[in-house]
Backbone as a printed PyTorch tensor [residue, N CA C, xyz], in Angstrom:
tensor([[[ 46.7230,   2.1110, -26.9200],
         [ 45.7730,   2.1280, -25.9480],
         [ 45.0450,   0.6340, -25.9870]],

        [[ 44.6440,   0.3860, -24.7890],
         [ 43.5510,  -0.6790, -24.6310],
         [ 42.0810,  -0.3910, -24.9490]],

        [[ 41.1600,  -1.4430, -25.2470],
         [ 40.1010,  -1.0300, -25.1720],
         [ 39.3270,  -0.8140, -24.0450]],

        [[ 38.6010,   0.2020, -23.8880],
         [ 37.9620,   0.4950, -22.6610],
         [ 36.5800,  -0.5630, -22.4450]],

        [[ 36.6900,  -0.8730, -21.1680],
         [ 35.4210,  -2.0380, -21.0810],
         [ 34.0640,  -1.1960, -20.8880]],

        [[ 33.3430,  -1.9750, -21.6110],
         [ 31.9730,  -1.5410, -21.6260],
         [ 31.1660,  -2.0290, -20.1960]],

        [[ 31.1750,  -1.0000, -19.5240],
         [ 30.3730,  -1.4740, -18.2160],
         [ 28.9430,  -1.0110, -18.3970]],

        [[ 28.1970,  -0.8220, -19.3460],
         [ 26.8740,  -0.1840, -19.4960],
         [ 26.0570,  -1.3750, -19.2720]],

        [[ 24.8970,  -1.1260, -18.5350],
         [ 23.9700,  -2.0900, -18.4980],
         [ 22.8940,  -1.9790, -19.7720]],

        [[ 22.8530,  -2.8750, -20.7170],
         [ 22.2200,  -2.6190, -21.7460],
         [ 20.9040,  -3.5730, -21.8630]],

        [[ 20.3670,  -3.6950, -20.7060],
         [ 19.0330,  -4.3280, -20.6380],
         [ 17.9620,  -3.4290, -20.9250]],

        [[ 18.3850,  -2.0330, -20.8030],
         [ 17.4980,  -0.9550, -21.3590],
         [ 16.8100,  -1.0220, -22.7300]],

        [[ 17.5820,  -2.1370, -23.5520],
         [ 17.3340,  -2.0940, -25.0820],
         [ 16.0020,  -3.1240, -24.9920]],

        [[ 15.4930,  -3.5630, -23.9960],
         [ 14.1230,  -4.2070, -23.9930],
         [ 13.0550,  -3.2030, -23.5920]],

        [[ 13.1450,  -2.1960, -23.1470],
         [ 12.1430,  -1.4970, -23.0130],
         [ 12.3490,  -0.1610, -24.2260]],

        [[ 13.1870,  -0.0180, -24.9650],
         [ 13.2160,   1.0060, -25.9140],
         [ 14.3430,   0.7780, -26.7810]],

        [[ 14.1040,   1.4070, -28.1740],
         [ 14.7760,   1.0560, -29.1610],
         [ 16.3640,   1.7160, -29.0260]],

        [[ 17.4350,   1.0300, -29.6320],
         [ 18.6270,   1.6270, -29.4270],
         [ 18.8050,   2.7560, -30.5860]],

        [[ 19.2430,   3.9850, -30.0100],
         [ 19.3210,   5.0190, -31.0990],
         [ 20.4980,   4.9660, -31.9020]],

        [[ 21.3950,   4.2280, -31.5780],
         [ 22.5910,   3.8670, -32.5540],
         [ 22.3560,   2.8760, -33.6210]],

        [[ 21.9900,   1.7980, -33.2000],
         [ 21.9900,   0.6080, -34.1360],
         [ 20.5880,   0.4350, -34.7020]],

        [[ 19.3680,   1.0840, -34.0950],
         [ 18.2320,   0.9360, -34.3510],
         [ 17.3780,  -0.3000, -33.9430]],

        [[ 17.9500,  -1.1290, -33.1910],
         [ 17.3060,  -2.5440, -32.5980],
         [ 16.1490,  -2.1700, -31.9500]],

        [[ 15.2210,  -2.9110, -32.1190],
         [ 13.9140,  -2.5180, -31.2200],
         [ 13.3340,  -3.8270, -30.8720]],

        [[ 13.4800,  -4.2450, -29.6270],
         [ 13.1350,  -5.5190, -28.9700],
         [ 11.6440,  -5.9790, -29.3350]],

        [[ 10.7930,  -4.7080, -29.4290],
         [  9.3260,  -5.0760, -29.8110],
         [  9.1100,  -5.8400, -31.1400]],

        [[ 10.2440,  -5.6340, -32.0190],
         [ 10.1570,  -6.0100, -33.5600],
         [ 10.5250,  -7.6000, -33.5870]],

        [[ 10.9420,  -7.9180, -32.4700],
         [ 11.0870,  -9.5360, -32.5130],
         [ 10.2280, -10.4150, -31.5140]],

        [[  9.1920, -10.9200, -32.1360],
         [  8.2520, -11.5130, -31.3630],
         [  9.0860, -12.9990, -30.6800]],

        [[  8.5480, -13.6660, -29.9610],
         [  9.2870, -14.6260, -29.4040],
         [  9.3390, -15.9440, -30.6470]],

        [[  8.2480, -16.0310, -31.0950],
         [  8.0480, -17.0560, -32.4240],
         [  9.3410, -16.8220, -33.3110]],

        [[  9.8490, -15.6450, -33.4740],
         [ 10.7620, -15.3780, -34.6330],
         [ 12.0410, -14.8680, -34.2230]],

        [[ 12.5560, -15.3260, -32.9570],
         [ 13.7780, -15.0370, -32.5680],
         [ 15.0310, -16.0180, -33.1680]],

        [[ 14.4970, -17.1580, -33.3830],
         [ 15.5680, -17.8490, -34.0620],
         [ 15.7130, -17.5950, -35.3920]],

        [[ 14.7480, -16.9860, -36.2640],
         [ 14.9800, -16.5300, -37.3790],
         [ 15.7270, -15.0470, -37.5220]],

        [[ 15.5920, -14.3050, -36.3660],
         [ 16.3130, -13.0760, -36.2000],
         [ 17.8560, -13.3020, -36.0400]],

        [[ 17.8670, -14.7660, -35.1450],
         [ 19.2140, -14.8550, -34.8400],
         [ 19.9330, -15.3950, -36.2960]],

        [[ 19.2340, -16.1580, -36.9210],
         [ 20.2670, -16.5140, -38.2740],
         [ 20.2080, -15.7320, -39.3830]],

        [[ 19.3110, -14.4720, -39.5410],
         [ 19.5420, -13.5100, -40.2420],
         [ 20.8960, -12.6010, -39.7260]],

        [[ 20.6800, -12.3590, -38.7090],
         [ 22.0610, -11.4710, -38.1180],
         [ 23.4220, -12.3860, -38.2430]],

        [[ 23.3530, -13.6770, -38.3790],
         [ 24.6290, -14.6050, -38.5770],
         [ 25.0090, -14.3000, -39.8090]],

        [[ 24.1960, -14.5330, -40.8220],
         [ 24.3320, -14.3140, -42.3720],
         [ 25.1000, -12.9400, -42.5500]],

        [[ 25.1020, -12.0330, -41.6860],
         [ 25.8530, -10.5060, -41.7200],
         [ 27.3020, -10.6690, -41.5800]],

        [[ 27.6640, -11.6180, -40.7980],
         [ 28.9490, -11.5370, -40.4730],
         [ 29.8890, -12.1460, -41.3900]],

        [[ 29.7150, -12.9900, -42.3250],
         [ 30.8190, -13.5350, -43.0740],
         [ 31.1510, -12.4310, -43.9730]],

        [[ 30.4350, -11.8740, -44.7570],
         [ 30.9190, -10.4290, -45.4800],
         [ 31.6880,  -9.5410, -44.8880]],

        [[ 31.2790,  -9.4440, -43.4280],
         [ 32.0650,  -8.3470, -42.7530],
         [ 33.6160,  -8.9220, -42.4980]],

        [[ 33.4480, -10.0690, -42.3700],
         [ 34.8880, -10.8690, -41.7850],
         [ 35.7730, -11.2630, -42.7560]],

        [[ 35.0740, -11.2700, -44.1400],
         [ 35.9260, -11.2750, -45.3450],
         [ 36.5950, -10.1160, -45.6850]],

        [[ 36.3280,  -8.9070, -45.2250],
         [ 37.0440,  -8.0180, -45.9200],
         [ 38.6740,  -7.6830, -45.6200]],

        [[ 39.2620,  -7.0990, -46.5800],
         [ 40.7270,  -7.0960, -46.1560],
         [ 40.9890,  -6.1100, -44.9400]],

        [[ 40.0490,  -5.4630, -44.4630],
         [ 40.6910,  -4.8830, -43.0500],
         [ 39.9400,  -5.1620, -41.9660]],

        [[ 39.4460,  -6.4560, -42.0460],
         [ 38.8520,  -7.0910, -40.8470],
         [ 39.6650,  -7.0210, -39.7970]],

        [[ 40.8500,  -7.1130, -39.6360],
         [ 41.7650,  -7.2430, -38.5120],
         [ 42.3210,  -5.7970, -37.8320]],

        [[ 41.7690,  -4.8750, -38.6300],
         [ 42.3720,  -3.6520, -38.4970],
         [ 41.3000,  -2.8050, -37.2930]],

        [[ 41.7920,  -2.1100, -36.4420],
         [ 40.8890,  -1.2150, -35.6590],
         [ 40.8490,  -0.0310, -35.9490]],

        [[ 39.5520,   0.6000, -36.1110],
         [ 39.3460,   1.7560, -36.4730],
         [ 39.9540,   2.9790, -35.7270]],

        [[ 40.1380,   2.6180, -34.3370],
         [ 40.6250,   3.5500, -33.4260],
         [ 41.5860,   2.5820, -32.5560]],

        [[ 42.5790,   2.8750, -31.7150],
         [ 43.1820,   2.0370, -30.9930],
         [ 42.3560,   1.2930, -29.5800]],

        [[ 41.5410,   2.1230, -29.6550],
         [ 40.2130,   1.8760, -28.3960],
         [ 39.0390,   1.5470, -28.7180]],

        [[ 38.9890,   0.6410, -30.0330],
         [ 37.9910,   0.2710, -30.5560],
         [ 38.2460,  -1.0710, -31.2700]],

        [[ 37.5050,  -2.2020, -31.0600],
         [ 37.6330,  -3.5360, -31.7460],
         [ 37.5200,  -3.3950, -32.9480]],

        [[ 38.2450,  -4.4510, -33.5920],
         [ 38.2720,  -4.5440, -35.1470],
         [ 37.0420,  -5.6000, -35.4170]],

        [[ 36.6460,  -5.6160, -36.7290],
         [ 35.5970,  -6.6620, -37.3660],
         [ 35.9280,  -7.9590, -36.5060]],

        [[ 37.0270,  -8.3060, -36.7560],
         [ 37.4820,  -9.6490, -36.4370],
         [ 37.2400,  -9.9120, -34.9590]],

        [[ 37.8040,  -8.8300, -34.0960],
         [ 37.4480,  -8.9190, -32.7610],
         [ 35.7670,  -9.0830, -32.2920]],

        [[ 35.1510,  -8.0560, -32.7700],
         [ 33.7190,  -8.1310, -32.6660],
         [ 33.1020,  -9.5570, -33.1730]],

        [[ 33.4240, -10.1050, -34.2510],
         [ 33.3230, -11.2520, -34.6380],
         [ 33.2990, -12.3260, -33.6550]],

        [[ 34.4110, -12.5230, -32.9490],
         [ 35.0080, -13.5570, -32.0110],
         [ 34.2080, -13.1520, -30.7810]],

        [[ 34.0220, -12.0290, -30.4010],
         [ 33.0700, -11.7100, -29.1880],
         [ 31.6910, -12.1750, -29.5720]],

        [[ 30.9880, -11.9840, -30.6850],
         [ 29.6660, -12.3100, -31.1110],
         [ 29.6300, -14.0460, -31.0200]],

        [[ 30.7110, -14.6140, -31.4990],
         [ 30.6050, -15.9910, -31.2670],
         [ 30.6300, -16.7140, -30.0290]],

        [[ 31.3390, -16.0050, -29.0740],
         [ 31.2160, -16.2370, -27.7410],
         [ 29.9460, -15.9910, -27.0820]],

        [[ 29.5660, -14.8330, -27.4690],
         [ 28.1760, -14.3780, -26.9140],
         [ 27.1840, -15.4820, -27.1840]],

        [[ 27.1720, -16.1200, -28.3800],
         [ 26.1950, -17.0170, -28.8130],
         [ 26.4070, -18.4210, -27.9990]],

        [[ 27.5020, -18.7390, -27.9580],
         [ 27.9800, -19.9630, -27.0750],
         [ 27.6940, -19.7800, -25.8890]],

        [[ 28.1180, -18.7360, -25.0560],
         [ 27.7190, -18.5210, -23.5830],
         [ 26.2400, -18.3190, -23.0930]],

        [[ 25.6350, -17.8140, -24.3730],
         [ 24.1440, -17.4800, -24.0680],
         [ 23.4470, -18.8340, -24.1900]],

        [[ 24.1930, -19.6690, -25.0970],
         [ 23.1250, -20.9690, -25.0280],
         [ 23.2990, -21.7120, -24.0630]],

        [[ 24.4670, -21.6480, -23.3160],
         [ 24.6320, -22.3840, -22.2110],
         [ 23.8330, -21.8690, -20.8930]],

        [[ 23.5550, -20.3210, -21.0620],
         [ 22.7270, -19.8850, -19.9980],
         [ 21.2960, -20.1190, -20.2210]],

        [[ 20.8650, -20.3020, -21.6560],
         [ 19.5150, -20.8230, -21.8650],
         [ 19.2070, -21.9750, -21.5440]],

        [[ 20.2640, -22.9640, -21.5540],
         [ 20.0970, -24.5040, -21.1150],
         [ 19.9220, -24.4160, -19.6840]],

        [[ 20.5960, -23.8290, -19.2140],
         [ 20.5370, -23.7370, -17.7380],
         [ 19.1480, -23.2600, -17.0840]],

        [[ 18.7890, -22.1370, -17.7790],
         [ 17.3210, -21.6690, -17.5010],
         [ 16.1520, -22.6920, -17.7960]],

        [[ 16.4460, -23.4550, -18.8260],
         [ 15.5990, -24.7580, -19.0100],
         [ 15.8540, -25.9180, -18.0460]],

        [[ 16.7090, -26.1770, -17.5970],
         [ 17.0870, -27.2520, -16.7070],
         [ 16.8600, -27.0340, -15.2550]],

        [[ 17.0250, -25.7310, -14.6070],
         [ 17.0510, -25.1880, -13.2560],
         [ 16.0640, -24.1330, -13.1110]],

        [[ 15.3350, -24.0800, -11.7760],
         [ 14.7410, -23.3270, -11.6580],
         [ 15.3720, -21.7450, -11.1840]],

        [[ 15.1940, -20.7010, -12.0950],
         [ 15.9790, -19.2920, -11.4280],
         [ 17.1970, -19.5400, -11.2210]],

        [[ 18.1430, -19.7780, -11.9540],
         [ 19.5040, -19.9510, -11.8990],
         [ 20.1960, -18.5540, -11.7930]],

        [[ 21.3510, -18.4050, -11.1970],
         [ 21.9720, -17.1810, -11.6190],
         [ 23.3490, -17.5380, -12.0780]],

        [[ 23.5120, -16.8320, -13.1560],
         [ 24.6300, -17.1010, -14.0020],
         [ 26.0300, -16.2640, -13.5330]],

        [[ 27.0620, -17.0840, -13.7040],
         [ 28.3970, -16.5390, -13.0370],
         [ 28.6110, -15.2030, -14.1790]],

        [[ 29.6550, -14.3420, -13.4520],
         [ 29.7260, -13.3180, -14.2270],
         [ 30.7690, -13.5800, -15.5650]],

        [[ 30.4430, -13.0040, -16.5680],
         [ 31.4490, -13.2530, -17.9200],
         [ 32.1460, -12.0000, -18.2570]],

        [[ 33.3150, -11.8550, -17.9480],
         [ 34.2330, -10.7050, -18.1590],
         [ 34.6340, -10.6740, -19.8800]],

        [[ 33.8480, -10.2020, -20.6230],
         [ 34.0130, -10.1910, -21.8090],
         [ 35.2680,  -9.6740, -22.5090]],

        [[ 35.9050,  -8.5800, -21.6120],
         [ 37.1830,  -7.8270, -22.0490],
         [ 38.3260,  -8.7080, -21.7090]],

        [[ 38.1650,  -9.5420, -20.4500],
         [ 39.3740, -10.4780, -20.1930],
         [ 39.2970, -11.6740, -21.4930]],

        [[ 37.9730, -11.9790, -21.7750],
         [ 38.1270, -13.2820, -22.7120],
         [ 38.8150, -12.6540, -23.9120]],

        [[ 38.6260, -11.6630, -24.6370],
         [ 39.1330, -10.9450, -25.6000],
         [ 40.6260, -10.8530, -25.6150]],

        [[ 41.1510, -10.6870, -24.5420],
         [ 42.3760, -10.5000, -24.1440],
         [ 43.1490, -12.3990, -24.2060]],

        [[ 42.4300, -13.0670, -23.1860],
         [ 43.0230, -14.2040, -23.1970],
         [ 43.0290, -15.1620, -24.2020]],

        [[ 41.8510, -15.1170, -25.1370],
         [ 41.6380, -15.8090, -26.2820],
         [ 42.4820, -14.9010, -27.4920]],

        [[ 43.0940, -13.9190, -27.3620],
         [ 43.5930, -13.1220, -28.3450],
         [ 42.8140, -12.9700, -29.4440]],

        [[ 41.5500, -12.7890, -29.3750],
         [ 40.7610, -12.2640, -30.4320],
         [ 41.3570, -11.8130, -31.7420]],

        [[ 42.3050, -10.8040, -31.5200],
         [ 42.8640,  -9.9790, -32.5720],
         [ 43.7190, -10.7610, -33.6660]],

        [[ 44.1230, -12.0440, -33.1560],
         [ 45.0440, -12.9740, -33.8540],
         [ 44.6380, -14.2610, -34.4390]],

        [[ 42.9440, -14.3760, -34.1610],
         [ 42.2280, -15.3740, -34.7640],
         [ 42.1420, -15.2410, -36.4050]],

        [[ 41.8730, -16.7150, -36.6990],
         [ 41.5700, -16.5530, -38.3280],
         [ 40.1780, -16.1720, -38.6940]],

        [[ 39.9820, -14.9290, -39.4460],
         [ 38.4630, -14.5090, -39.8490],
         [ 37.6800, -15.4670, -40.5150]],

        [[ 38.1340, -16.1560, -41.1850],
         [ 37.6750, -17.3660, -41.9890],
         [ 37.0220, -18.1320, -40.6100]],

        [[ 37.7070, -18.9540, -39.8630],
         [ 37.1990, -19.4810, -38.7760],
         [ 36.3960, -19.0400, -37.9490]],

        [[ 36.5270, -17.5980, -37.5640],
         [ 35.6450, -16.9560, -36.5550],
         [ 34.3500, -17.0440, -37.1460]],

        [[ 34.3600, -16.7790, -38.6250],
         [ 33.0120, -16.7180, -39.2380],
         [ 32.3030, -18.0370, -39.2120]],

        [[ 33.0170, -18.8710, -39.4590],
         [ 32.2870, -20.2300, -39.4190],
         [ 31.8970, -20.7390, -38.1670]],

        [[ 32.6130, -20.3110, -37.1810],
         [ 32.2350, -20.8320, -35.7620],
         [ 31.2140, -19.8930, -35.1720]],

        [[ 31.2060, -18.4460, -35.5430],
         [ 30.1090, -17.5810, -35.0500],
         [ 28.7140, -18.1430, -35.8950]],

        [[ 28.7400, -18.4990, -37.3220],
         [ 27.6900, -18.9230, -37.7800],
         [ 26.9470, -20.4760, -36.7790]],

        [[ 27.8950, -21.4330, -36.8930],
         [ 27.5560, -22.7550, -36.0960],
         [ 27.0990, -22.4000, -34.7410]],

        [[ 27.6940, -21.3470, -33.9060],
         [ 27.0410, -21.0660, -32.5940],
         [ 25.6340, -20.2940, -32.6300]],

        [[ 25.6660, -19.4570, -33.5460],
         [ 24.3320, -18.6790, -34.0900],
         [ 23.1340, -19.9020, -34.3500]],

        [[ 23.5310, -20.6960, -35.1170],
         [ 22.3410, -21.7390, -35.7110],
         [ 22.2150, -22.6170, -34.3480]],

        [[ 23.1350, -22.9640, -33.4290],
         [ 22.7520, -23.8330, -32.4820],
         [ 21.6420, -22.9040, -31.2540]],

        [[ 21.9380, -21.6840, -31.1550],
         [ 21.3600, -20.8720, -30.5540],
         [ 20.0010, -20.7200, -30.8690]],

        [[ 19.9180, -20.5230, -32.3100],
         [ 18.6820, -20.2420, -32.9840],
         [ 17.9750, -21.6130, -32.7520]],

        [[ 18.3740, -22.7120, -33.0780],
         [ 17.7420, -23.9220, -32.9940],
         [ 17.3290, -24.1790, -31.5330]],

        [[ 17.7280, -23.7510, -30.4060],
         [ 17.3980, -23.8890, -29.1320],
         [ 16.0620, -23.0020, -29.0290]],

        [[ 16.3950, -21.7860, -29.4500],
         [ 15.0950, -21.0420, -29.2760],
         [ 13.8720, -21.3330, -30.1240]],

        [[ 14.1440, -22.2030, -31.3730],
         [ 12.9740, -22.6900, -32.3130],
         [ 12.3430, -23.7220, -31.0970]],

        [[ 13.0480, -24.3900, -30.3500],
         [ 12.7390, -25.4160, -29.7220],
         [ 11.8490, -25.0290, -28.2940]],

        [[ 11.6120, -24.0970, -28.0620],
         [ 11.1790, -23.4720, -26.7070],
         [  9.4860, -23.7620, -26.9630]],

        [[  9.0470, -24.5260, -25.9680],
         [  7.6090, -24.7420, -25.7130],
         [  7.0160, -23.5620, -25.1040]],

        [[  5.6780, -23.3210, -25.3350],
         [  4.9660, -22.4360, -24.9840],
         [  5.0230, -22.2120, -23.3500]],

        [[  4.9930, -23.4290, -22.6960],
         [  5.0250, -23.1340, -21.2930],
         [  6.3560, -22.8420, -20.7100]],

        [[  7.6820, -22.6550, -21.5120],
         [  8.9630, -22.4290, -20.8820],
         [  9.2460, -20.8760, -21.2650]],

        [[  8.5160, -20.2560, -21.9320],
         [  8.8480, -18.8530, -22.4310],
         [  9.0140, -17.8510, -20.9100]],

        [[  8.2760, -18.2210, -20.1200],
         [  8.2420, -17.6260, -18.4780],
         [  9.5820, -17.8830, -17.8980]],

        [[ 10.0090, -19.0650, -18.0260],
         [ 11.0230, -19.3610, -16.9300],
         [ 12.2240, -18.2290, -16.7990]],

        [[ 12.6620, -18.1610, -15.8390],
         [ 13.7560, -17.2380, -15.4010],
         [ 14.9630, -17.5500, -15.2750]],

        [[ 15.6900, -16.2520, -15.4960],
         [ 17.3610, -16.6380, -15.0420],
         [ 17.7050, -15.2090, -14.4120]],

        [[ 18.8900, -15.2550, -13.5900],
         [ 19.4710, -13.9420, -13.3610],
         [ 20.6820, -13.8860, -13.7620]],

        [[ 21.2050, -12.9240, -14.2660],
         [ 22.5580, -12.3720, -14.2290],
         [ 23.2210, -11.9440, -12.9580]],

        [[ 24.6070, -12.1670, -12.7200],
         [ 25.4700, -12.0810, -11.4470],
         [ 25.2140, -10.6110, -11.0190]],

        [[ 24.7890,  -9.5660, -11.9290],
         [ 24.7000,  -8.3170, -11.2610],
         [ 23.1760,  -8.1070, -10.7940]],

        [[ 22.2770,  -8.8310, -11.1440],
         [ 21.0540,  -8.8510, -10.4850],
         [ 19.9310,  -8.7110, -11.6650]],

        [[ 20.3180,  -8.4760, -12.9650],
         [ 19.4650,  -8.5030, -13.8890],
         [ 18.7520,  -9.6850, -14.1540]],

        [[ 17.4110,  -9.7140, -14.1340],
         [ 16.5410, -10.7970, -14.1240],
         [ 15.8730, -10.9280, -15.7990]],

        [[ 15.8690, -12.1080, -16.4390],
         [ 15.4540, -12.3940, -17.3600],
         [ 14.4270, -13.4500, -17.4980]],

        [[ 13.5310, -13.4800, -18.3650],
         [ 12.6310, -14.9490, -18.5990],
         [ 13.2380, -15.1420, -20.2180]],

        [[ 12.9750, -16.4270, -20.2640],
         [ 13.6140, -16.8640, -21.7000],
         [ 13.2830, -15.9710, -22.9290]],

        [[ 12.1290, -15.4790, -22.8820],
         [ 11.7280, -14.6690, -23.8860],
         [ 12.5260, -13.2350, -23.8440]],

        [[ 12.6840, -12.6320, -22.6440],
         [ 13.2020, -11.5130, -22.7090],
         [ 14.7510, -11.7220, -22.9600]],

        [[ 15.2790, -12.9620, -22.6930],
         [ 16.7920, -13.0100, -22.7710],
         [ 17.1540, -13.0410, -24.3020]],

        [[ 16.2540, -13.6140, -24.8670],
         [ 16.4410, -14.0480, -26.4180],
         [ 16.3800, -12.9030, -27.1790]],

        [[ 15.4260, -11.8720, -26.6590],
         [ 15.4220, -10.3520, -27.1500],
         [ 16.7190,  -9.5550, -27.0730]],

        [[ 17.1400,  -9.7690, -25.6210],
         [ 18.3790,  -9.1270, -25.1680],
         [ 19.7310,  -9.3790, -25.9480]],

        [[ 19.7170, -10.9280, -25.8420],
         [ 20.7510, -11.3300, -26.5730],
         [ 20.8630, -11.0730, -27.9890]],

        [[ 19.9980, -10.9850, -28.7870],
         [ 20.0590, -10.6940, -30.2770],
         [ 20.2800,  -9.1510, -30.3990]],

        [[ 20.1760,  -8.2330, -29.5230],
         [ 20.6330,  -6.9420, -29.6140],
         [ 22.1590,  -7.0250, -29.7140]],

        [[ 22.7310,  -7.8280, -29.0320],
         [ 24.3750,  -7.7260, -29.1670],
         [ 25.2230,  -7.7050, -30.5300]],

        [[ 24.6130,  -9.0460, -31.1690],
         [ 25.1770,  -9.1980, -32.6770],
         [ 24.5170,  -8.0560, -33.4810]],

        [[ 23.1760,  -7.6240, -33.2270],
         [ 22.7140,  -6.7890, -34.1120],
         [ 23.6830,  -5.3180, -33.9880]],

        [[ 23.8950,  -5.1370, -32.7480],
         [ 24.7530,  -3.8500, -32.1890],
         [ 25.9020,  -3.7090, -32.8390]],

        [[ 26.5980,  -4.9350, -33.0930],
         [ 27.8830,  -4.9920, -33.3800],
         [ 28.1490,  -5.0470, -34.8660]],

        [[ 27.3030,  -5.3190, -35.4420],
         [ 27.2800,  -5.4160, -37.0200],
         [ 27.2930,  -3.9020, -37.1060]],

        [[ 26.3260,  -3.0100, -36.4430],
         [ 26.3190,  -1.5020, -36.7190],
         [ 27.8910,  -1.2620, -36.1050]],

        [[ 28.5330,  -1.3420, -35.1620],
         [ 29.8990,  -1.0200, -34.6080],
         [ 30.6630,  -1.2190, -35.9180]],

        [[ 30.6710,  -2.4530, -36.5370],
         [ 31.8360,  -2.8390, -37.5620],
         [ 31.6200,  -2.2000, -38.6880]],

        [[ 30.4220,  -1.8330, -39.0580],
         [ 30.1280,  -1.0550, -40.2920],
         [ 30.7000,   0.3550, -40.0830]],

        [[ 30.4750,   0.9000, -38.8340],
         [ 30.8860,   2.1220, -38.4330],
         [ 32.5750,   2.0860, -38.7110]],

        [[ 32.7700,   1.1810, -38.1640],
         [ 34.6050,   1.1170, -38.1900],
         [ 34.8700,   1.0360, -39.6310]],

        [[ 34.3640,   0.1030, -40.3750],
         [ 34.8330,   0.3170, -41.6680],
         [ 34.8990,   1.5270, -42.2800]],

        [[ 33.4810,   2.2850, -42.1530],
         [ 33.6230,   3.5670, -42.7800],
         [ 34.7020,   4.4530, -42.2300]],

        [[ 35.0960,   4.3230, -40.9310],
         [ 36.1920,   5.1040, -40.5320],
         [ 37.5610,   4.6750, -41.2090]],

        [[ 37.6910,   3.5240, -41.2680],
         [ 38.7430,   2.9950, -41.8700],
         [ 39.0680,   3.1810, -43.2890]],

        [[ 37.8460,   3.5510, -43.7930],
         [ 37.9260,   3.6390, -45.4840],
         [ 37.7400,   5.3680, -45.6640]],

        [[ 37.6360,   5.8840, -44.5600],
         [ 37.8080,   7.3960, -44.9200],
         [ 36.3520,   8.0120, -45.1640]],

        [[ 35.1800,   7.4090, -44.9590],
         [ 34.0070,   7.8690, -45.1360],
         [ 33.1980,   8.3000, -43.8400]],

        [[ 32.5870,   9.5950, -44.3280],
         [ 31.9780,  10.0850, -42.7950],
         [ 30.9050,   9.2040, -42.2790]],

        [[ 30.8230,   9.3180, -41.0030],
         [ 29.6340,   8.5370, -40.0360],
         [ 28.5790,   9.0870, -40.4180]]])
């Protein structure tokens, strides 16, 4: 079976903690977003170095490798969106079909070592961009193609949830693959 596309609007994580992964946007002050991004990036190499990184816990759930490739692309795409928010007034971002990207780039067949390296590089670039935000820039805005509006500050908190949540997804997946109860 194919992965069921995630069509949820995850912007709610800006208003309340995630009951699954525990992410709380209020725990991430804007001055520490870069640090939070770097801290999360360090979690991925050990997850992708495991022997079962290319195995799906269920046929309809991504493997650690697929999640890692997705997170790498999240950082890359969101860096571009952040740069656009800094350069343009209230831009609207093109839709990104993450599920189509996973198929087109064959996430499942990528090299876990290379994915880990590329994820770390993309995370560092995104973190450095957040470290360089000036006080007058935090309120600049941008809009997703579905109408969700962000400031640079809320965008950073929103984006950080994705890799944090996917670490949780991967850990749950490994528990299932290794026969441990969730």
